Each structure stands twice: as structure tokens, then as C-alpha cells.
Amino acid sequence: MKTLNFLLAAICATYLLSACSIEVKPMKRPNILFIMSDDHSYQTISAYSDKLINTPNIDRIANEGVIFRNSFVGNSICAPSRATLLTGKHSNKNGQINNRVTFDSSQLTFPKLLQKAGYQTALIGKWHLKSEPTGFDYWNILPGQGQYYNPDFIEMGKKKRFEGYVTDLTADFAMNWLDGRDKEKPFCLLMHNKAPHRTWEPDTTYFDEFKDKIYPVPANFFDNYKGRQAAMEQHESIRATDMDVQYDLKMEDPEGRIKSRFPWMKHTARMNEAQKAAWEKHYKPITKDFLEKNLKGDELYLWKYQRYMRDYLACIRSVDENVGRVLDYLEKNGLADNTLVVYTSDQGFYMGEHGWFDKRFMYEESFRTPLLMRLPRGYYRKGEVPELVQNIDYAPTFLDFAGVDIPTEIQGKSMKPLLIDDKKVEWRDAVYYHYYEFPNEHMVKKHYGIRTDKYKLIHFYDNIDVWELYDLVKDPNEMNNVFGNPDYAEIQKNIENRLDELQKEYDDGNIQIGE
Ligand code: SGN
Ligand code: CA
């Protein structure tokens, strides 16, 4: 009898083991949780680089799923990026060429199509598209850029102020919505953080952790922009008053010894007494020290860089913590293996590279955006994804996961085939870019361009007519413009042709030089 029992147990174990190794088919109609932060650079996610900060929770998405090594936007600024996310089209096609125009919400968007296909759709957090959200069963958004402390939210058209810190509240509202949703239907939830957008106001809880940290200064912090006129003429420099000591770096002097371009700006305006007390306890001694040091020139610029990094990274700390809370929520509620989790940003950001903050340029730090995904069951791709992907690809990807036909007017490609397993699939060889918001606050000139895995060609136009070509293998920091260099004649000709083709493909022909 004993032997028989043993045999039966052995047979069962073998069966179970083989059942485990049988590949499960990609699950149909998974839930989609899309987390997008505002201005979160890939340099400040430890899954990309651990030089600046540890982000264990965001990293979890990559550790349990995939990390895209070549993820880009098509127009590195907020509203255009969001319009591209929704429509799967470049700015010239969805009309959202800059932050100023209002999004035409009557257009076809992926949330509308998912809703039609039986998904429950919700949007929580930053929106910035001016028109009311459409295609969402539920929405609760920040007005405009939103506020960090005790922010207003507009819930389905009704504005209300909430006590607390914006990143925590956004995650709270996301989890509340998940709690109350119809559990019979799949969901698509867009959770959009305000952080770490300018003016980088951290939660008081994290002041101490970052107070004394010293960050490595990028090798090209003191860039002289030789051979790059548009880079020379921007207004997004840490080494100029573009980054304001009071407004951006919170040094307030009641005696007026600190010059500010925004003297009326009060960071503490919306704070309650406890928040205000913690804020002043943190920033007052730093201000005192700053006034005593009376720094000038390079010393001042390096001090500004460190101050900037501390506040920006403390904001990331809250973002990471709240990503962790939401991932835990999915696990506790049995949603971990039937949900596609995406983490990204509306664009990249400069962490002092070229001496800058902000974005807009087609140079790597702002053209790239982080992209990490944890896949639902039956998707076996793991680790690094090297293919060139772009934010036009989100909409078709989500439709494809949901089993919805991708309308032909969508310009992006579904990333789903890249995620099933390790098998190579046909993919694009280049990504396209076009930025339009000039003149504007940061004075980044209009430009368009193309990037392949090795080269980048950019044309700055409008009140300028300058071409730039970069050899990204030899010159990853884009310091040496080789446009017109005879050694690159053949490469230049080929990439110029490829740019023409891409402009035809994306129907972006209306570029007026010298408007
Ligand atoms: C604000 C910021 C700018 C930033 C734009 C666009 N200035 O105008 O620094 O480039 O937003 O950012 S601030 O003084 O208001 O902070 S975007 O992410 O919304 O496109
Ligand atoms: Ca942004």
C-alpha cells in the first residue's frame, strides 16, 4: 500500500511539474494600469541608472517584466505627449502641437475604443489638455498643472480641494476607484502624477533624507554649445537666471537680498500650519547658509545644481513609494497576473546635462522617456527590450492587448508582438520627432528630426535654419555636430533620405521655414 501511495504521489508530482512548464497562452482582455509621471527622467530610475537614486518599487515593474532601452516621445512636452498617448498619432495629426492649444476631444482615442469594447475606463491625476476628458467612465483630474500641497481635483466636472500631498492623493484616488469598480469587467486606469514637475516641491516627510546628499555633476554641465546655435540660445539653464533661486530653489529672503524673477510666488500659500512649519524648518537654515556663502559664478551654478537635484529626487521618492502602494494593492486583490502595468513619463528631463533643466529638445535626455512594463500571464518577454519605440505606440498596444482592431488612422505600432516572448519580430529602424512651441518661456527653437540606432539628424527652423547630425555611438552626449563633415557625407545623405520618407509616412509636410 505504501509503495502504491508513493507511486501515486510521484505520478502526481511529475504531472504537476509538467503542467507548470506548459506555456500558458497570452491572456485575453487583461486589465491595463498605465502610470505616467510628469517630467520623470530615466536618469532617476534605478532600473536605468543607479547613480542618482534608488527606486525599488518602479524597478519591481522591470524586474518582474521588461525595461525598454530605447523609448522616445514624438514631441517632448506635456499636452502634445498626452494627446499622442490618447490618439496614437504624432502632433501634426492630432492637432496638439503645443501646450497652448485645446485638445480636440471629439477625436478617436484608445479609451473610447476600449470603453466601446466593454472596458471600464478611468483617468486620475494630471490631464493638461484643457477640454474635458472624453472616453472615461470616471475621471478625477488636476486643474492645469495642479498643485503639490492640498490640491484641487476636478471630479467629473466638480472641483474640490483635498488635504494632503498630490502624489499620495493620486494613488489614493486610483485605489478607491479600483475598489468601487465593476469587478465583472476588465479595466483600463490611467494614473497620471503631477510630480516631479517644476517647481519640484517635495513631501515634507522626505526633506531630511535628501538634505545633505551630493550628486555627481554631469560631464557636460559646463557645455559651451559650440557648433549648436539652438542649444546656445535656449532659456533652460541652471547656469543662468532661467533657474530661479527663489522660485525654483525655495530660497526666500524677507529682507529682499535674493533677486527673483517671480517675487510674488509663495510656495507655502496652500499649506496648512504643520506643512508650513516643516517647510520653513527645512528651507530657512539652507537660505541662511546660502546668504552667508554669497556664491558667484561656477560655485553658484554647482550649488544650484545640487539644490535642484535634492528637491527633484525627493519628489521621485514619493512617486516611487506610491507606485509600491499600487503594486501591493494589485497583489493583495488578485490583480497581479491579469493586469498589464506600465510605468512611463510624458517625456524625459535634463538633470544638469548641458547645464539644463526642462525638456523640449530632441537631444537624448528629453527625447527619451522611461518605459517599464509588467506583463499579464502568458506574455514571456523578460528583461531588456532594445527596439525603438515611441509614444505613438501606446494606443495601438493597449487596443491590441484588449483584442480591439487597430484603426488604420493610428500611426503607432502595437508593441504586443515584442512582448509575447524572445522571438525577433519585424520592427522600425527609426523614430521621428517634431517640436513646435516657439517662442516660449524656455526659447527652444522649432525643430524636427530622425533618430536611428546610431545617428540623429535635427533641423532647427523658423527664426533659424540649422542642421545637426550626431554620431550617437562615438558621441552619446551630443557635443559634436558633424553635419557637413565630409567623413559623414554618405551617412548624412542616407539619413536625410530616410527623414524625407518618414515625413511622408507620418504626413508631416507642412513645415514653414522662416515663418
Ligand atoms: C510650466 C513651467 C515650465 C515648463 C512648462 C511646460 N514653468 O510653464 O518650466 O516647461 O510648464 O511643462 S513653471 O514656472 O510654471 O513651473 S509641461 O510638462 O507641462 O509641458
Ligand atoms: Ca511634462
Coordinates of C-alpha atoms in Angstrom, one line a residue, residues 27 30 35 48 57 63 103 145-146 161 169 183 235 248 256 264 284 308 328 345 355 413 424 443 461 492-493:
M27 CA -4.3 36.2 -21.7
P30 CA -6.2 41.9 -19.4
I35 CA 1.1 55.1 -14.6
Y48 CA 18.0 52.6 -15.8
N57 CA 9.2 50.0 -6.5
N63 CA 12.5 43.1 -12.5
F103 CA -7.3 69.2 -27.3
Q145 CA -0.6 71.9 -13.9
G146 CA -2.1 71.1 -10.5
R161 CA -9.9 70.8 -2.5
L169 CA -3.8 61.6 -3.2
K183 CA -15.4 43.6 -10.9
H235 CA 16.5 79.6 -21.7
D248 CA 12.7 77.0 -8.2
G256 CA 15.0 91.1 -0.2
W264 CA 5.2 87.2 -5.9
K284 CA 15.2 78.6 6.4
Y308 CA 17.7 71.3 -7.7
D328 CA 0.8 46.0 -3.5
S345 CA 6.7 59.7 -18.1
G355 CA 23.8 72.7 -17.9
K413 CA 2.7 50.2 -33.9
K424 CA 12.6 38.5 -33.1
M443 CA 13.0 79.5 -26.0
Y461 CA 13.8 76.1 -38.3
Q492 CA 24.2 62.2 -43.9
K493 CA 22.8 61.6 -47.4

